Coordinates of N, CA and C in Angstrom, one line a residue:
X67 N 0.8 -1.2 0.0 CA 0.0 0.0 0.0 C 0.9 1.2 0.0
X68 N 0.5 2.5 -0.9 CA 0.9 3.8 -0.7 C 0.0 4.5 -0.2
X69 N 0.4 6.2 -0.2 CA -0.8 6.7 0.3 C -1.4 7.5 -0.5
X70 N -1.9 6.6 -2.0 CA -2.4 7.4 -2.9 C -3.6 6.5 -2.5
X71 N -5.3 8.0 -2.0 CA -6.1 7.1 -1.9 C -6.9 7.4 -3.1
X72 N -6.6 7.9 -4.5 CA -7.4 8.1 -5.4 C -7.0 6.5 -6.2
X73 N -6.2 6.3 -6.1 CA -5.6 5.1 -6.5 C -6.0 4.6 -6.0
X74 N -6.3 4.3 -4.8 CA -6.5 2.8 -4.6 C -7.9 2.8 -4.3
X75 N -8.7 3.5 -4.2 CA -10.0 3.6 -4.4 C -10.8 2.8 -5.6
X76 N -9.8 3.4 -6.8 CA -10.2 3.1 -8.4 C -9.9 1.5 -7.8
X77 N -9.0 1.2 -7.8 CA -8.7 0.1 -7.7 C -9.6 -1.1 -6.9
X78 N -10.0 -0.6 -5.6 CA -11.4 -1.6 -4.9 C -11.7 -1.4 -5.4
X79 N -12.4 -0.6 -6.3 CA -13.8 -1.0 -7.3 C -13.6 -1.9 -8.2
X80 N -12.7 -1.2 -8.7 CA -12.5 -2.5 -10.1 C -12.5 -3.5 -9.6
X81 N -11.7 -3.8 -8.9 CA -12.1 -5.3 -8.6 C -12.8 -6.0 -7.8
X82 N -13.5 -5.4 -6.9 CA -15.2 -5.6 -6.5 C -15.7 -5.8 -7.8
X83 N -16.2 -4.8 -8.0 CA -17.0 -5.1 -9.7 C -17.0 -6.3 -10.7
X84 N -15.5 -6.4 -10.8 CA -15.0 -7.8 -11.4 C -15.4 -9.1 -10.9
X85 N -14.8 -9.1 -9.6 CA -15.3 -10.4 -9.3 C -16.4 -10.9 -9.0
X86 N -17.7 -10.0 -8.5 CA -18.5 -9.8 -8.2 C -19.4 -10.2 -9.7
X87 N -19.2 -9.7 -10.6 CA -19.4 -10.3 -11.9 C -19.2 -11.3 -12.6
X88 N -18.2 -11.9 -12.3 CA -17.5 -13.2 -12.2 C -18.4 -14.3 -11.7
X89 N -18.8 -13.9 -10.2 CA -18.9 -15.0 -10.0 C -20.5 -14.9 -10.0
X90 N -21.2 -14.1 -10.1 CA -22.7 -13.8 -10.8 C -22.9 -15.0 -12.3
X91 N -22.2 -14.5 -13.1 CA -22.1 -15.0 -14.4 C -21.3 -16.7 -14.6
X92 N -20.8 -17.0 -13.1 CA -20.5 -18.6 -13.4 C -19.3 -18.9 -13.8
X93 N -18.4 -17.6 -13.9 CA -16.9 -17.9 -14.7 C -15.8 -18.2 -13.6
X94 N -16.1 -17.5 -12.5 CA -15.4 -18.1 -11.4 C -16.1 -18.8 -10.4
X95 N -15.4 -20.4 -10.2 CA -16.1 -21.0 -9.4 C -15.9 -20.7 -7.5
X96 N -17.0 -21.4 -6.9 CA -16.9 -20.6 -5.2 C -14.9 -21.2 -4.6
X97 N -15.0 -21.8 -5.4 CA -13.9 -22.7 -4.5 C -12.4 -22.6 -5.2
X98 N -12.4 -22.0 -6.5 CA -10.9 -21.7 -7.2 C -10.1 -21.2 -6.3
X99 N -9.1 -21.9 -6.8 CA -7.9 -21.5 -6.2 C -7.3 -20.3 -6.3
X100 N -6.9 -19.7 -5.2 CA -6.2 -18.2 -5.3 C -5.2 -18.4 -4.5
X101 N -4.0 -17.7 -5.5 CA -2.9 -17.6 -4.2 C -2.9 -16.2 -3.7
X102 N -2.5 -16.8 -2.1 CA -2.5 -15.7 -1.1 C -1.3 -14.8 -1.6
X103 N -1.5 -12.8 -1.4 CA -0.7 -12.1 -1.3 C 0.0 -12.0 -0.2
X104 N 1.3 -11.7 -0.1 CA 2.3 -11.2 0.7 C 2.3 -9.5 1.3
X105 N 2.6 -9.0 2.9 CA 2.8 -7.8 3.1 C 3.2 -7.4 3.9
X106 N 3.8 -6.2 4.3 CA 5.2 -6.2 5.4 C 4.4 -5.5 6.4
X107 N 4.3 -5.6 7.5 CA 3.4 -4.7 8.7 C 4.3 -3.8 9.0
X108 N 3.8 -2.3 8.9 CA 4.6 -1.2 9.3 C 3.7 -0.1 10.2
X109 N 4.1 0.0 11.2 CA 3.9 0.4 12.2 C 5.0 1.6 13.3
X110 N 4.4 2.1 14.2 CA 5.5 3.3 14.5 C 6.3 2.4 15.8
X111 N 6.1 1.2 15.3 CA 7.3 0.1 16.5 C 6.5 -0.4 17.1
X112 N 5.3 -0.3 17.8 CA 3.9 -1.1 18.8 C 3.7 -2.3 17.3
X113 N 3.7 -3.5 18.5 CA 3.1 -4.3 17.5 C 1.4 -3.7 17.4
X114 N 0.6 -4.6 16.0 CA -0.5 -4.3 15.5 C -1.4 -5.0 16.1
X115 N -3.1 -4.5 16.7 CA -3.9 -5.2 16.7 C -4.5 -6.2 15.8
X116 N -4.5 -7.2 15.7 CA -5.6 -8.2 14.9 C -6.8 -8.2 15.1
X117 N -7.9 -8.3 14.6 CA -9.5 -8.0 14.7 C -10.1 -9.5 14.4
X118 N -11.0 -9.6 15.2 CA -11.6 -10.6 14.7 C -12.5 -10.3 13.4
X119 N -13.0 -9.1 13.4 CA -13.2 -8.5 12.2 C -13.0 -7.0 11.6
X120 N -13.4 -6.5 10.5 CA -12.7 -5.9 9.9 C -13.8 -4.0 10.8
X121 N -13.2 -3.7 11.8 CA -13.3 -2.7 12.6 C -12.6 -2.6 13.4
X122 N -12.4 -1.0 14.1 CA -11.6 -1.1 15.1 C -12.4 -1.4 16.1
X123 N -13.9 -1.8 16.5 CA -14.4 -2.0 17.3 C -14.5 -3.2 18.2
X124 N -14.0 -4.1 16.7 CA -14.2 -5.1 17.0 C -12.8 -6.0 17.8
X125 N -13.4 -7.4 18.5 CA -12.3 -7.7 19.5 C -11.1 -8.1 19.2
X126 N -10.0 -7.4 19.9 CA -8.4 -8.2 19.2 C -8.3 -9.3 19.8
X127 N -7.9 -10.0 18.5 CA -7.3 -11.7 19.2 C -6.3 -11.5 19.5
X128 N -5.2 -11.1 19.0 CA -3.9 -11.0 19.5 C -3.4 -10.1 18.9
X129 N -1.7 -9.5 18.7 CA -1.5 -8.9 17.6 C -0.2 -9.7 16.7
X130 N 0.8 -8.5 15.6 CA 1.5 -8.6 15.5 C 2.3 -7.5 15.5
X131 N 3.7 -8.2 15.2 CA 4.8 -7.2 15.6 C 4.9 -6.4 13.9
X132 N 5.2 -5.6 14.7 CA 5.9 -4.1 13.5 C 7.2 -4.9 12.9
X133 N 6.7 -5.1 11.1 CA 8.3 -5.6 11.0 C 7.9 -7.3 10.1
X134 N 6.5 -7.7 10.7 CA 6.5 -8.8 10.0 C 5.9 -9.0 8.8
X135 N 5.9 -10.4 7.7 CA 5.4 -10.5 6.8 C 4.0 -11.4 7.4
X136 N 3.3 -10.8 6.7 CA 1.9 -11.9 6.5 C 1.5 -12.2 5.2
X137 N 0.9 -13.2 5.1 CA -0.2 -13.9 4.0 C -1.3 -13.7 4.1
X138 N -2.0 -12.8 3.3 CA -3.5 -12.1 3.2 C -4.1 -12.8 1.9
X139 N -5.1 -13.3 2.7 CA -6.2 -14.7 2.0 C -7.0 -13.6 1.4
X140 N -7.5 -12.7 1.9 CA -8.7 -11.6 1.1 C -8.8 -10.3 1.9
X141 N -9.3 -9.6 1.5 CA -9.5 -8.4 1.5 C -11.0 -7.6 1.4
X142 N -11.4 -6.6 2.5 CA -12.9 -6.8 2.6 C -13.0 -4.9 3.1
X143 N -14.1 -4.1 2.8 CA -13.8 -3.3 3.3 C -14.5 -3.2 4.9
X144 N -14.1 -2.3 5.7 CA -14.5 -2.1 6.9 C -14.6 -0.5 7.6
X145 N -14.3 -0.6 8.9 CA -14.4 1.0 9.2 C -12.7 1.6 8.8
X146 N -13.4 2.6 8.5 CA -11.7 4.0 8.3 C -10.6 3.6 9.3
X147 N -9.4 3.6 8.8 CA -8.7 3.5 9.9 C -7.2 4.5 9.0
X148 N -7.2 5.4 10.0 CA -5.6 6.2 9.8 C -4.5 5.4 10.0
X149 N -3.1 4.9 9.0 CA -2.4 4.5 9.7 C -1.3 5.0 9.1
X150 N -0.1 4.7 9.0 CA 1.3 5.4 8.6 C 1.2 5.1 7.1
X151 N 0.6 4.2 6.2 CA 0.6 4.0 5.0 C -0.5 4.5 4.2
X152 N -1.3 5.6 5.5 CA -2.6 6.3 4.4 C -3.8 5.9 5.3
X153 N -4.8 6.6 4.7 CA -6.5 6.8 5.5 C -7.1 5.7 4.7
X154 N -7.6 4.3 5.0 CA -8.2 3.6 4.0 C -9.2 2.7 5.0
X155 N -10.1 2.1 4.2 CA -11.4 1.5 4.9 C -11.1 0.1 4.3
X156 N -9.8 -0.7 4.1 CA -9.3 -2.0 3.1 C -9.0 -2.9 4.5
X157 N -9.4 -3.8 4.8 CA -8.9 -4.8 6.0 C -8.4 -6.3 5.2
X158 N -7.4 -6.6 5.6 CA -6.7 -7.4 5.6 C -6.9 -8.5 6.4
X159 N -7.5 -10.1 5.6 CA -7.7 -11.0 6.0 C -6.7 -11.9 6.5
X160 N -6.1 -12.2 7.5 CA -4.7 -13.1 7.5 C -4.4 -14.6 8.2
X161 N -5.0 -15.4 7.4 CA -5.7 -17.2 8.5 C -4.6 -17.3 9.4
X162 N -3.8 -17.4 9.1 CA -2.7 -17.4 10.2 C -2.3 -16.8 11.5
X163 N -2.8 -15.3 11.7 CA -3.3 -14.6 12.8 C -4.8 -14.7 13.3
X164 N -5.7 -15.5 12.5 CA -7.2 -15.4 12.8 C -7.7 -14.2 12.8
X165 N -7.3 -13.2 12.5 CA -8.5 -12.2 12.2 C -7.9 -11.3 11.1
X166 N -8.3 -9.9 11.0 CA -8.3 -9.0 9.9 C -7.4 -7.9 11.1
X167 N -6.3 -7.3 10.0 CA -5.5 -5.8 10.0 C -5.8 -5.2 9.2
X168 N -6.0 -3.4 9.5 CA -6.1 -2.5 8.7 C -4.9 -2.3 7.7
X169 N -5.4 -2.1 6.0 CA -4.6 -2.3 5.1 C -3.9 -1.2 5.2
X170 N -4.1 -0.2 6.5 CA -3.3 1.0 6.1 C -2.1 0.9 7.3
X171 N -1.9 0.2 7.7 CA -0.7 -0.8 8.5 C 0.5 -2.0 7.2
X172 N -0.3 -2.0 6.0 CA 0.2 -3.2 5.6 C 1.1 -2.4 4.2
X173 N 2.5 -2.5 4.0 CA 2.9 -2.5 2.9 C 3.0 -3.7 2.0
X174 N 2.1 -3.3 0.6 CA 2.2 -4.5 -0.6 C 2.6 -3.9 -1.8
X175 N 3.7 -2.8 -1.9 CA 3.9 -2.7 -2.5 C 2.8 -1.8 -3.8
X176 N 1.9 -1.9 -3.8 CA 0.7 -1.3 -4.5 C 0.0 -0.5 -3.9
X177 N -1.0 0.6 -4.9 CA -1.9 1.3 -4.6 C -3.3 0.6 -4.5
X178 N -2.9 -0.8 -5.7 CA -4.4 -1.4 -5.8 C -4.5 -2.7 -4.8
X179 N -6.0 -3.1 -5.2 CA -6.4 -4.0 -4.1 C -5.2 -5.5 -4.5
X180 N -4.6 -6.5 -3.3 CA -4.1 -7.2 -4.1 C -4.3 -8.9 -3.5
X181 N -5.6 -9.0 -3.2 CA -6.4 -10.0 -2.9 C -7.5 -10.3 -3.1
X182 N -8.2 -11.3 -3.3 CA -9.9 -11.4 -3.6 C -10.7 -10.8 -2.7
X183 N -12.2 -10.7 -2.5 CA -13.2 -9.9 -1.7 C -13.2 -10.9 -0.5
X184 N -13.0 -10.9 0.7 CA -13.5 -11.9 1.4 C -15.2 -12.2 1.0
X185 N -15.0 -13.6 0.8 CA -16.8 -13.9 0.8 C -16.9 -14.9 -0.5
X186 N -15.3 -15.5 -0.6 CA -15.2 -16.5 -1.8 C -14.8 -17.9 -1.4
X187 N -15.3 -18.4 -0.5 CA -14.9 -19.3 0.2 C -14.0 -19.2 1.0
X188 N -13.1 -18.4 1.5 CA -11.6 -17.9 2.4 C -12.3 -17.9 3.8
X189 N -13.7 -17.4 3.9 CA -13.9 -17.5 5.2 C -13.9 -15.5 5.7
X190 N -15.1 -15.6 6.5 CA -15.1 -14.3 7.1 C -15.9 -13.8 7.8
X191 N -15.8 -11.8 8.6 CA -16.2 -12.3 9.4 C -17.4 -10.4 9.6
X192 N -18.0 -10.0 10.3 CA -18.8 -9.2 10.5 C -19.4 -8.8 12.3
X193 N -19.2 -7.7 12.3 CA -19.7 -7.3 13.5 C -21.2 -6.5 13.8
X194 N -22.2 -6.4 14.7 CA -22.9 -5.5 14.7 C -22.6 -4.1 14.6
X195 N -23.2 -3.4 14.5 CA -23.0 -1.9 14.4 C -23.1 -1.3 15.7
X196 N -22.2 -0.1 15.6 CA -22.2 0.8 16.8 C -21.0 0.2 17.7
X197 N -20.9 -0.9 18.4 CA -19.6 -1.4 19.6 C -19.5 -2.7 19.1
X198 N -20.0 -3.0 18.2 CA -20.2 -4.6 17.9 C -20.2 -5.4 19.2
X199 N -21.4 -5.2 19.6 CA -21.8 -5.6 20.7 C -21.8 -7.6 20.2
X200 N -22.2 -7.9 18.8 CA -22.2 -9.4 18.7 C -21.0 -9.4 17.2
X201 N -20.4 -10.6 17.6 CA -19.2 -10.6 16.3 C -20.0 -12.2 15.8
X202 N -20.1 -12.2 14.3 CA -20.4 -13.5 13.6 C -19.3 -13.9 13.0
X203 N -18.6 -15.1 12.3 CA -17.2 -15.7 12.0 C -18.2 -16.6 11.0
X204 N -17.9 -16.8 9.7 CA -18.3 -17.6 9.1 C -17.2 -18.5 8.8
X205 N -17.2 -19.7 9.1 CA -15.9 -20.7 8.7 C -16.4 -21.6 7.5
X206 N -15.7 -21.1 6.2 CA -16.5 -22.1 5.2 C -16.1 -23.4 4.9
X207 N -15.1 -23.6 5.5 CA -14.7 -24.7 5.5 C -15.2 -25.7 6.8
X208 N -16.6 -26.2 6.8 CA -17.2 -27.1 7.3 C -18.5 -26.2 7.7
X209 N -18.7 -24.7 6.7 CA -20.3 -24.4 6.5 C -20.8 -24.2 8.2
X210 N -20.3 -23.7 8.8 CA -20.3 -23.0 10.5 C -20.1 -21.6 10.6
X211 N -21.0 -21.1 11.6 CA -21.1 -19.7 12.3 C -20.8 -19.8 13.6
X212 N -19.4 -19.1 13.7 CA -19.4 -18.9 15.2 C -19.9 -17.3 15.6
X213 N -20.7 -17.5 16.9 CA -21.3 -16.0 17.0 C -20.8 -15.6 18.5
X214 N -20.2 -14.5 18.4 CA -19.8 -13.9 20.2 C -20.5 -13.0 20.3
X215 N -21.1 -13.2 22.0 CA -21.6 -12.2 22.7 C -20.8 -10.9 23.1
X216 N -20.6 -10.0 23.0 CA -19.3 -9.0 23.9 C -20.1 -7.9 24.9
X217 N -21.3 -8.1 24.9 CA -21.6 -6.7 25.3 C -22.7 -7.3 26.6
X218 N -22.5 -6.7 27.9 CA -23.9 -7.4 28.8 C -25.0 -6.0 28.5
X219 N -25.6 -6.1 27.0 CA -26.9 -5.3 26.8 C -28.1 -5.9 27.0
X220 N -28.2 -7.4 27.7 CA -29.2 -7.6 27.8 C -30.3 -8.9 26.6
X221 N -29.2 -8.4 25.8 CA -29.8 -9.4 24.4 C -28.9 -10.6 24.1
X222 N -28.8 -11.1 22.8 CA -28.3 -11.7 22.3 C -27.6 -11.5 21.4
X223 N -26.6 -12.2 20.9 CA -25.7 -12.3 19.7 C -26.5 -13.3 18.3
X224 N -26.8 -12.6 17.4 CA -27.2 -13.1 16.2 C -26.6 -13.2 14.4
X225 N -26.6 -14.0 13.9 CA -26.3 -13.9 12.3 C -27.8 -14.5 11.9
X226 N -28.2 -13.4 11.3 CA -29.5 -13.7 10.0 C -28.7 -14.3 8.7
X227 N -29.3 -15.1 8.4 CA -28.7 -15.2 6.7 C -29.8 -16.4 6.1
X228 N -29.6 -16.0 5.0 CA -30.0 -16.5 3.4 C -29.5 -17.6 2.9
X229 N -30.0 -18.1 1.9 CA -29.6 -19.4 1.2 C -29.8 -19.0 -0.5
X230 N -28.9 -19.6 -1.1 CA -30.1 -19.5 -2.7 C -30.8 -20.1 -2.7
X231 N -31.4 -18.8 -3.7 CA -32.5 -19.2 -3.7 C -33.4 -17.9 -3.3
X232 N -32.9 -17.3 -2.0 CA -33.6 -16.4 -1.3 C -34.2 -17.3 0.0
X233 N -33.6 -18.8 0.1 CA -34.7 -19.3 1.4 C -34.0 -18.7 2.3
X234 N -35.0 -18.5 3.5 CA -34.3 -17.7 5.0 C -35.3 -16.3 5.0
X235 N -35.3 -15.6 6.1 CA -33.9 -15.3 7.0 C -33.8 -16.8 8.0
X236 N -32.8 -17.4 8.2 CA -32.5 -18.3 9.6 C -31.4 -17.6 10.3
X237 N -31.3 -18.5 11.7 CA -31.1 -17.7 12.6 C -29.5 -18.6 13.0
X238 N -28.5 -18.2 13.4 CA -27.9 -18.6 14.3 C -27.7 -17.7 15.1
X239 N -27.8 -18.6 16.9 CA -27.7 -17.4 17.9 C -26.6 -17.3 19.0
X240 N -26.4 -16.6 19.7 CA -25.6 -17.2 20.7 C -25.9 -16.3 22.0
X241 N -26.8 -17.1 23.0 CA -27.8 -16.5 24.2 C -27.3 -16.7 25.6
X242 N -25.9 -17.0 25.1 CA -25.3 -17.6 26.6 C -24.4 -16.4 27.2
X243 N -24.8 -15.3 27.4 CA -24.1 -14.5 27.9 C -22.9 -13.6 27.4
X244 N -22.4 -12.8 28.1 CA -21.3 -11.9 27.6 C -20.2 -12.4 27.7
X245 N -18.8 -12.9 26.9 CA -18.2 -13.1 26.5 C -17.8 -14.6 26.3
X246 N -18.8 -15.0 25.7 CA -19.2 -16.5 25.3 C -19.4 -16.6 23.8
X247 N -18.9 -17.6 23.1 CA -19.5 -17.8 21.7 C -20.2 -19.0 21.8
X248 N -19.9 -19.1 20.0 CA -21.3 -20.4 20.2 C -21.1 -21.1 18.9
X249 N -20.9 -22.1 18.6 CA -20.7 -22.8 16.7 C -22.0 -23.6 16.6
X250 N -22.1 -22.8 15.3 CA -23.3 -23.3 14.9 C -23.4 -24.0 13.3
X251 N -23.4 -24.9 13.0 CA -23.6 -25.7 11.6 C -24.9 -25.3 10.8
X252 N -24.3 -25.5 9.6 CA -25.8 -25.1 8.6 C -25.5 -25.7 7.4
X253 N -26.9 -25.7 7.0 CA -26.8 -26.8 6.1 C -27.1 -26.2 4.7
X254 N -25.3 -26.5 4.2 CA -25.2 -25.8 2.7 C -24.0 -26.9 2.3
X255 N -24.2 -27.0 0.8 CA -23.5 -28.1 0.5 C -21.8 -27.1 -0.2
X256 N -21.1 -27.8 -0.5 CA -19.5 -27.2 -0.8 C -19.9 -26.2 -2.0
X257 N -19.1 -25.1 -2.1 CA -19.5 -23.9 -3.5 C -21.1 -23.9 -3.6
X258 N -22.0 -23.9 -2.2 CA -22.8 -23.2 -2.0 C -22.9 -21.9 -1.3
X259 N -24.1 -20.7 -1.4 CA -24.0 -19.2 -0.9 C -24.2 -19.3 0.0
X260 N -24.0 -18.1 1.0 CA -25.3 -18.2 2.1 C -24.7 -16.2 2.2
X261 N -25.8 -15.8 2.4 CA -25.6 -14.3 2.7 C -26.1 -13.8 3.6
X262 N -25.0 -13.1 4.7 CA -25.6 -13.4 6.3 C -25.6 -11.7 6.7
X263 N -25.8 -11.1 8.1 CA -25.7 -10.2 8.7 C -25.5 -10.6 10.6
X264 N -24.5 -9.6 10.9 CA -24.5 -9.7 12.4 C -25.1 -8.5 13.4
X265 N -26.6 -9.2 14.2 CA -27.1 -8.7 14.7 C -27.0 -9.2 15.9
X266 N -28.0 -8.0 16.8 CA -28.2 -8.4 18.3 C -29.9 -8.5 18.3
X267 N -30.6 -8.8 19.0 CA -31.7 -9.2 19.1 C -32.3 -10.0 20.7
X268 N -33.2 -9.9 20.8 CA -34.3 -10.7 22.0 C -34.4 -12.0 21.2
X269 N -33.9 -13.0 22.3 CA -34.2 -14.6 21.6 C -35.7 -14.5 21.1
X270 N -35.9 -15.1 19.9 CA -37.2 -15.5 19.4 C -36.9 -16.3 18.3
X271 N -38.0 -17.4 18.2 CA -37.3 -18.6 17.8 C -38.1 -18.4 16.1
X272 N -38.8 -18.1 16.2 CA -39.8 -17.8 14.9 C -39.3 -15.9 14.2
X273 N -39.8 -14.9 15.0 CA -39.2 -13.6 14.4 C -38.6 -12.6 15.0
X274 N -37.3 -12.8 15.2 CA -36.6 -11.7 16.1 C -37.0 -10.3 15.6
X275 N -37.0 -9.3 16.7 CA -36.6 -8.1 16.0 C -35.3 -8.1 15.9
X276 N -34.4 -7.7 14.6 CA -33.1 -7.6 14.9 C -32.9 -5.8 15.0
X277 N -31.5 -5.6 15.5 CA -31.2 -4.4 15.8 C -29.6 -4.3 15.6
X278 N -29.2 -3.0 15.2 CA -27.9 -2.9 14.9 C -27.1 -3.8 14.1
X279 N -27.8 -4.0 13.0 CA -27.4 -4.9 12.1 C -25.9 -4.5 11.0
X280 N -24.9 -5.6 11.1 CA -23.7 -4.9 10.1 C -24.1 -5.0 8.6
X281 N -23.7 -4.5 7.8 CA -23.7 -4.9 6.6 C -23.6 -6.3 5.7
X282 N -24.6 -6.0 4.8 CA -24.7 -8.0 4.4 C -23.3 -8.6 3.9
X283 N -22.9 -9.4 3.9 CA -21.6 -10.3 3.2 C -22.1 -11.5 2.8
X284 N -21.7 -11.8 1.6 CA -22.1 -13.2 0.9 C -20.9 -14.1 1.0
X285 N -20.6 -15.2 1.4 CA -19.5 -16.1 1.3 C -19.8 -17.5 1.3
X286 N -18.6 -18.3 1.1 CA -18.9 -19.5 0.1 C -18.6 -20.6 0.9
X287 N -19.0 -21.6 1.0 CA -19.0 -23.0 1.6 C -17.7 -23.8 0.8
X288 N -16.3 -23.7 1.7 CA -15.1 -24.0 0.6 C -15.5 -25.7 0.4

């Protein structure tokens, strides 16, 4: 990454657009192979937070140190984040750390995007809005939601999602308190969709109201 964000703006689109089209029209399949990009973490010497997802809100698993290389599976956008490489909303997926770094921590050498969209079978992940009071993890490799509680508001941790087709909304929940998750299996077969959101909600087993819902993400059963 540089810190040209006119550049690299053009650049997420295009290739959102692309692939997005791609895999609409059937020419890329859910499960092709992509090799992972390489990128140097630079930082003002503090190692870097890791996210379980792509906000600053959301919870660090761990970090890493200022100085290292990672392997970024995909790339997804998330909240703004300032960092020494530029102002950008680009998070960096990295299986190996288990969560997402802001791309404006990551040198790759480029202004443009230089990974697929998370949501191609790589696996990913979405927060509620506002504190991300509930974090949802989609693991497509064995078609599971893991869902965390973080917040004692009183509610629950939820992912709504879809099937093709359009069947759903269904529910995975996770009702067991504040700082508890929960894996939940669903039933989609390999290089099938499912398009989900992470909410909080009152258990209801038929129609929650949901509230504070993140943004939808579509991803693929590797």
């Amino acid at each position: 990454m540089t810190t040209s964000a006119s550049q690299r703006l053009r650049g997420i689109a295009a290739v959102t657009v692309s692939v997005l089209a791609l895999l609409v029209s059937g020419v890329v399949s859910a499960d092709a192979a992509v090799t992972a990009a390489t990128g140097t973490v630079k930082t003002a010497g503090d190692p870097l937070n890791v996210r379980r997802a792509p906000s600053t809100n959301a919870s660090a698993v761990r970090t890493v140190a200022n100085g290292a290389t990672v392997s970024i599976d995909c790339q997804t956008i998330g909240s703004s984040v300032e960092g020494p490489l530029g102002k950008t909303t680009l998070w960096d997926y990295v299986p190996a750390l288990g969560g997402y770094i802001s791309d404006g921590y990551v040198y790759t050498g480029s202004d443009e995007r230089i990974a697929p969209d998370c949501g191609v079978g790589s696996g990913s992940a979405e927060c509620s809005s506002g504190t991300c009071a509930a974090e949802g993890v989609f693991k497509s490799a064995g078609a599971k939601f893991v869902v965390y509680d973080n917040d004692g508001d009183g509610k629950s941790g939820v992912v709504a999602y879809w099937l093709k087709g359009g069947a759903g909304p269904f529910y995975a929940w996770n009702s067991g308190g504040t700082g508890t998750s929960k894996e939940t299996a669903i039933n989609v077969p390999k290089g099938g969709w499912v398009y989900y959101k992470v909410c909080v909600a009152n258990y209801s087993a038929t129609n929650p109201v949901l509230e504070a819902c993140s943004g939808g993400i579509t991803d693929y059963v590797a």
